[in-house]
mmCIF file of N, CA and C and ligand atoms in Angstrom:
data_model
loop_
_atom_site.group_PDB
_atom_site.id
_atom_site.type_symbol
_atom_site.label_atom_id
_atom_site.label_comp_id
_atom_site.label_asym_id
_atom_site.label_seq_id
_atom_site.Cartn_x
_atom_site.Cartn_y
_atom_site.Cartn_z
ATOM 1 N N MET E 228 0.838 -1.212 0.000
ATOM 2 C CA MET E 228 0.000 0.000 0.000
ATOM 3 C C MET E 228 0.868 1.256 0.000
ATOM 4 N N LEU E 229 0.541 2.185 -0.820
ATOM 5 C CA LEU E 229 1.288 3.444 -0.881
ATOM 6 C C LEU E 229 0.485 4.566 -0.230
ATOM 7 N N SER E 230 1.105 5.193 0.760
ATOM 8 C CA SER E 230 0.396 6.279 1.439
ATOM 9 C C SER E 230 0.375 7.547 0.586
ATOM 10 N N GLU E 231 1.265 7.624 -0.416
ATOM 11 C CA GLU E 231 1.304 8.794 -1.293
ATOM 12 C C GLU E 231 -0.016 8.983 -2.032
ATOM 13 N N THR E 232 -0.607 7.873 -2.398
ATOM 14 C CA THR E 232 -1.885 7.929 -3.107
ATOM 15 C C THR E 232 -2.945 8.595 -2.239
ATOM 16 N N ALA E 233 -2.951 8.235 -0.972
ATOM 17 C CA ALA E 233 -3.921 8.791 -0.040
ATOM 18 C C ALA E 233 -3.719 10.301 0.091
ATOM 19 N N LEU E 234 -2.453 10.721 0.114
ATOM 20 C CA LEU E 234 -2.153 12.150 0.231
ATOM 21 C C LEU E 234 -2.705 12.916 -0.964
ATOM 22 N N LYS E 235 -2.500 12.383 -2.136
ATOM 23 C CA LYS E 235 -2.984 13.053 -3.343
ATOM 24 C C LYS E 235 -4.489 13.230 -3.313
ATOM 25 N N PHE E 236 -5.170 12.183 -2.859
ATOM 26 C CA PHE E 236 -6.618 12.239 -2.835
ATOM 27 C C PHE E 236 -7.150 13.109 -1.699
ATOM 28 N N ALA E 237 -6.252 13.458 -0.777
ATOM 29 C CA ALA E 237 -6.680 14.285 0.344
ATOM 30 C C ALA E 237 -6.842 15.736 -0.069
ATOM 31 N N CYS E 238 -6.277 16.132 -1.204
ATOM 32 C CA CYS E 238 -6.370 17.521 -1.624
ATOM 33 C C CYS E 238 -7.815 17.856 -1.968
ATOM 34 N N SER E 239 -8.278 18.938 -1.386
ATOM 35 C CA SER E 239 -9.688 19.308 -1.572
ATOM 36 C C SER E 239 -9.829 20.577 -2.412
ATOM 37 N N CYS E 240 -8.818 20.865 -3.220
ATOM 38 C CA CYS E 240 -8.915 22.071 -4.023
ATOM 39 C C CYS E 240 -9.973 21.896 -5.117
ATOM 40 N N SER E 241 -10.472 22.982 -5.594
ATOM 41 C CA SER E 241 -11.467 22.950 -6.665
ATOM 42 C C SER E 241 -11.473 24.315 -7.324
ATOM 43 N N ARG E 242 -12.095 24.404 -8.467
ATOM 44 C CA ARG E 242 -12.192 25.691 -9.150
ATOM 45 C C ARG E 242 -12.943 26.704 -8.277
ATOM 46 N N LYS E 243 -13.898 26.209 -7.504
ATOM 47 C CA LYS E 243 -14.646 27.073 -6.599
ATOM 48 C C LYS E 243 -13.726 27.721 -5.556
ATOM 49 N N ARG E 244 -12.823 26.934 -5.005
ATOM 50 C CA ARG E 244 -11.899 27.452 -3.997
ATOM 51 C C ARG E 244 -10.979 28.499 -4.596
ATOM 52 N N VAL E 245 -10.510 28.248 -5.816
ATOM 53 C CA VAL E 245 -9.634 29.212 -6.477
ATOM 54 C C VAL E 245 -10.398 30.481 -6.794
ATOM 55 N N THR E 246 -11.660 30.315 -7.152
ATOM 56 C CA THR E 246 -12.521 31.471 -7.391
ATOM 57 C C THR E 246 -12.611 32.335 -6.139
ATOM 58 N N ASP E 247 -12.767 31.693 -4.980
ATOM 59 C CA ASP E 247 -12.815 32.429 -3.711
ATOM 60 C C ASP E 247 -11.516 33.190 -3.476
ATOM 61 N N THR E 248 -10.398 32.567 -3.819
ATOM 62 C CA THR E 248 -9.096 33.203 -3.641
ATOM 63 C C THR E 248 -8.978 34.461 -4.497
ATOM 64 N N ILE E 249 -9.458 34.383 -5.724
ATOM 65 C CA ILE E 249 -9.399 35.542 -6.616
ATOM 66 C C ILE E 249 -10.313 36.647 -6.106
ATOM 67 N N GLN E 250 -11.441 36.265 -5.523
ATOM 68 C CA GLN E 250 -12.331 37.256 -4.912
ATOM 69 C C GLN E 250 -11.624 38.006 -3.795
ATOM 70 N N LEU E 251 -10.870 37.254 -2.972
ATOM 71 C CA LEU E 251 -10.151 37.868 -1.862
ATOM 72 C C LEU E 251 -9.050 38.794 -2.366
ATOM 73 N N LEU E 252 -8.481 38.430 -3.499
ATOM 74 C CA LEU E 252 -7.419 39.230 -4.108
ATOM 75 C C LEU E 252 -7.923 40.633 -4.432
ATOM 76 N N GLY E 253 -9.163 40.699 -4.872
ATOM 77 C CA GLY E 253 -9.751 41.992 -5.212
ATOM 78 C C GLY E 253 -9.777 42.217 -6.711
ATOM 79 N N LYS E 254 -10.758 42.991 -7.137
ATOM 80 C CA LYS E 254 -10.967 43.217 -8.561
ATOM 81 C C LYS E 254 -9.777 43.940 -9.204
ATOM 82 N N ALA E 255 -9.249 44.961 -8.506
ATOM 83 C CA ALA E 255 -8.163 45.755 -9.068
ATOM 84 C C ALA E 255 -6.909 44.908 -9.306
ATOM 85 N N ASP E 256 -6.547 44.109 -8.286
ATOM 86 C CA ASP E 256 -5.354 43.271 -8.420
ATOM 87 C C ASP E 256 -5.551 42.189 -9.475
ATOM 88 N N ALA E 257 -6.758 41.644 -9.524
ATOM 89 C CA ALA E 257 -7.041 40.614 -10.514
ATOM 90 C C ALA E 257 -6.913 41.178 -11.927
ATOM 91 N N ASN E 258 -7.424 42.400 -12.109
ATOM 92 C CA ASN E 258 -7.325 43.022 -13.428
ATOM 93 C C ASN E 258 -5.885 43.382 -13.782
ATOM 94 N N ASP E 259 -5.102 43.751 -12.751
ATOM 95 C CA ASP E 259 -3.677 44.001 -12.981
ATOM 96 C C ASP E 259 -2.985 42.762 -13.534
ATOM 97 N N LEU E 260 -3.290 41.621 -12.932
ATOM 98 C CA LEU E 260 -2.694 40.361 -13.378
ATOM 99 C C LEU E 260 -3.118 40.042 -14.807
ATOM 100 N N LEU E 261 -4.380 40.314 -15.108
ATOM 101 C CA LEU E 261 -4.874 40.070 -16.469
ATOM 102 C C LEU E 261 -4.156 40.962 -17.474
ATOM 103 N N ASP E 262 -3.956 42.234 -17.091
ATOM 104 C CA ASP E 262 -3.258 43.162 -17.977
ATOM 105 C C ASP E 262 -1.845 42.679 -18.258
ATOM 106 N N GLU E 263 -1.223 42.145 -17.215
ATOM 107 C CA GLU E 263 0.164 41.710 -17.309
ATOM 108 C C GLU E 263 0.325 40.461 -18.157
ATOM 109 N N LYS E 264 -0.523 39.455 -17.883
ATOM 110 C CA LYS E 264 -0.302 38.140 -18.475
ATOM 111 C C LYS E 264 -1.401 37.709 -19.431
ATOM 112 N N GLY E 265 -2.533 38.416 -19.382
ATOM 113 C CA GLY E 265 -3.640 38.032 -20.241
ATOM 114 C C GLY E 265 -4.489 36.935 -19.642
ATOM 115 N N ILE E 266 -3.969 36.305 -18.571
ATOM 116 C CA ILE E 266 -4.707 35.215 -17.936
ATOM 117 C C ILE E 266 -4.209 35.079 -16.503
ATOM 118 N N ILE E 267 -5.086 34.641 -15.619
ATOM 119 C CA ILE E 267 -4.651 34.346 -14.252
ATOM 120 C C ILE E 267 -4.548 32.838 -14.124
ATOM 121 N N GLU E 268 -3.359 32.377 -13.759
ATOM 122 C CA GLU E 268 -3.173 30.947 -13.576
ATOM 123 C C GLU E 268 -2.819 30.671 -12.125
ATOM 124 N N VAL E 269 -3.593 29.814 -11.507
ATOM 125 C CA VAL E 269 -3.346 29.423 -10.121
ATOM 126 C C VAL E 269 -3.002 27.942 -10.109
ATOM 127 N N ILE E 270 -1.876 27.625 -9.456
ATOM 128 C CA ILE E 270 -1.444 26.230 -9.384
ATOM 129 C C ILE E 270 -1.513 25.771 -7.931
ATOM 130 N N CYS E 271 -2.228 24.684 -7.694
ATOM 131 C CA CYS E 271 -2.368 24.165 -6.334
ATOM 132 C C CYS E 271 -1.023 23.651 -5.823
ATOM 133 N N ASP E 272 -0.650 24.092 -4.615
ATOM 134 C CA ASP E 272 0.618 23.672 -4.026
ATOM 135 C C ASP E 272 0.645 22.186 -3.690
ATOM 136 N N PHE E 273 -0.519 21.612 -3.497
ATOM 137 C CA PHE E 273 -0.592 20.240 -2.991
ATOM 138 C C PHE E 273 -0.670 19.207 -4.103
ATOM 139 N N CYS E 274 -1.557 19.416 -5.057
ATOM 140 C CA CYS E 274 -1.759 18.402 -6.088
ATOM 141 C C CYS E 274 -1.282 18.868 -7.458
ATOM 142 N N ASN E 275 -0.797 20.133 -7.528
ATOM 143 C CA ASN E 275 -0.242 20.665 -8.769
ATOM 144 C C ASN E 275 -1.274 20.847 -9.870
ATOM 145 N N GLU E 276 -2.512 20.927 -9.482
ATOM 146 C CA GLU E 276 -3.586 21.174 -10.446
ATOM 147 C C GLU E 276 -3.508 22.620 -10.929
ATOM 148 N N HIS E 277 -3.709 22.824 -12.234
ATOM 149 C CA HIS E 277 -3.682 24.175 -12.792
ATOM 150 C C HIS E 277 -5.100 24.691 -13.014
ATOM 151 N N TYR E 278 -5.344 25.908 -12.573
ATOM 152 C CA TYR E 278 -6.636 26.551 -12.827
ATOM 153 C C TYR E 278 -6.376 27.852 -13.563
ATOM 154 N N GLN E 279 -7.064 28.053 -14.677
ATOM 155 C CA GLN E 279 -6.849 29.260 -15.469
ATOM 156 C C GLN E 279 -8.124 30.087 -15.564
ATOM 157 N N PHE E 280 -7.937 31.398 -15.435
ATOM 158 C CA PHE E 280 -9.065 32.329 -15.502
ATOM 159 C C PHE E 280 -8.725 33.433 -16.488
ATOM 160 N N ASP E 281 -9.546 33.596 -17.507
ATOM 161 C CA ASP E 281 -9.329 34.700 -18.442
ATOM 162 C C ASP E 281 -10.185 35.901 -18.031
ATOM 163 N N ASP E 282 -10.157 36.949 -18.844
ATOM 164 C CA ASP E 282 -10.864 38.177 -18.449
ATOM 165 C C ASP E 282 -12.369 37.952 -18.284
ATOM 166 N N VAL E 283 -12.934 37.061 -19.084
ATOM 167 C CA VAL E 283 -14.366 36.774 -18.972
ATOM 168 C C VAL E 283 -14.672 36.080 -17.643
ATOM 169 N N ASP E 284 -13.823 35.109 -17.294
ATOM 170 C CA ASP E 284 -14.008 34.403 -16.022
ATOM 171 C C ASP E 284 -13.933 35.362 -14.845
ATOM 172 N N VAL E 285 -12.924 36.244 -14.875
ATOM 173 C CA VAL E 285 -12.714 37.182 -13.776
ATOM 174 C C VAL E 285 -13.890 38.157 -13.672
ATOM 175 N N ALA E 286 -14.375 38.626 -14.822
ATOM 176 C CA ALA E 286 -15.519 39.530 -14.823
ATOM 177 C C ALA E 286 -16.727 38.857 -14.183
ATOM 178 N N GLN E 287 -16.903 37.577 -14.461
ATOM 179 C CA GLN E 287 -18.028 36.830 -13.890
ATOM 180 C C GLN E 287 -17.879 36.678 -12.382
ATOM 181 N N ILE E 288 -16.648 36.412 -11.937
ATOM 182 C CA ILE E 288 -16.402 36.242 -10.502
ATOM 183 C C ILE E 288 -16.853 37.481 -9.745
ATOM 184 N N PHE E 289 -16.477 38.658 -10.242
ATOM 185 C CA PHE E 289 -16.787 39.876 -9.505
ATOM 186 C C PHE E 289 -18.207 40.361 -9.773
ATOM 187 N N ALA E 290 -18.770 39.970 -10.890
ATOM 188 C CA ALA E 290 -20.168 40.299 -11.153
ATOM 189 C C ALA E 290 -21.076 39.558 -10.187
ATOM 190 N N LEU E 291 -20.684 38.315 -9.852
ATOM 191 C CA LEU E 291 -21.486 37.497 -8.951
ATOM 192 C C LEU E 291 -21.314 37.908 -7.498
ATOM 193 N N SER E 292 -20.085 38.315 -7.140
ATOM 194 C CA SER E 292 -19.775 38.515 -5.729
ATOM 195 C C SER E 292 -20.251 39.867 -5.207
ATOM 196 N N ILE E 293 -20.272 40.849 -6.080
ATOM 197 C CA ILE E 293 -20.608 42.194 -5.625
ATOM 198 C C ILE E 293 -22.071 42.498 -5.919
ATOM 199 N N VAL E 294 -22.865 42.483 -4.873
ATOM 200 C CA VAL E 294 -24.277 42.816 -5.001
ATOM 201 C C VAL E 294 -24.586 43.968 -4.049
ATOM 202 N N PRO E 295 -24.433 45.195 -4.528
ATOM 203 C CA PRO E 295 -24.670 46.354 -3.657
ATOM 204 C C PRO E 295 -26.128 46.457 -3.250
ATOM 205 N N ASN E 296 -26.349 46.813 -1.998
ATOM 206 C CA ASN E 296 -27.716 46.932 -1.483
ATOM 207 C C ASN E 296 -28.384 48.206 -1.966
ATOM 208 N N GLY E 297 -29.511 48.050 -2.613
ATOM 209 C CA GLY E 297 -30.317 49.192 -3.014
ATOM 210 C C GLY E 297 -29.659 50.100 -4.031
ATOM 211 N N SER E 298 -28.706 49.562 -4.780
ATOM 212 C CA SER E 298 -28.060 50.384 -5.785
ATOM 213 C C SER E 298 -28.680 50.123 -7.156
ATOM 214 N N SER E 299 -29.589 50.977 -7.542
ATOM 215 C CA SER E 299 -30.231 50.812 -8.844
ATOM 216 C C SER E 299 -29.649 51.771 -9.867
ATOM 217 N N ASN E 300 -28.690 52.573 -9.415
ATOM 218 C CA ASN E 300 -28.134 53.596 -10.282
ATOM 219 C C ASN E 300 -26.684 53.248 -10.647
ATOM 220 N N THR E 301 -26.531 52.358 -11.638
ATOM 221 C CA THR E 301 -25.198 51.941 -12.044
ATOM 222 C C THR E 301 -24.788 52.649 -13.315
ATOM 223 N N THR E 302 -23.588 53.163 -13.306
ATOM 224 C CA THR E 302 -23.066 53.810 -14.501
ATOM 225 C C THR E 302 -22.007 52.923 -15.123
ATOM 226 N N HIS E 303 -21.926 52.967 -16.411
ATOM 227 C CA HIS E 303 -20.962 52.127 -17.083
ATOM 228 C C HIS E 303 -20.249 52.934 -18.168
HETATM 229 ZN ZN1 LIG K 767 -5.064 20.616 -5.100
#
């Protein structure tokens, strides 16, 4: 029996978790990264899984997370 296999399966990362991380990063910093590289790539330290977010993905993350109360007057 190899315990390494168990360790790999213990990783609980997911695209949802990475999405939360980008939310914590903030919209401004996320957009800075997009400007720099064109894409945000997050690599899990534990299982080495790669998650990629382009400008559309990032826009969706912040569109979903920011719901201002009683703000019906949005300018664009
Ligand atoms: Zn992982």
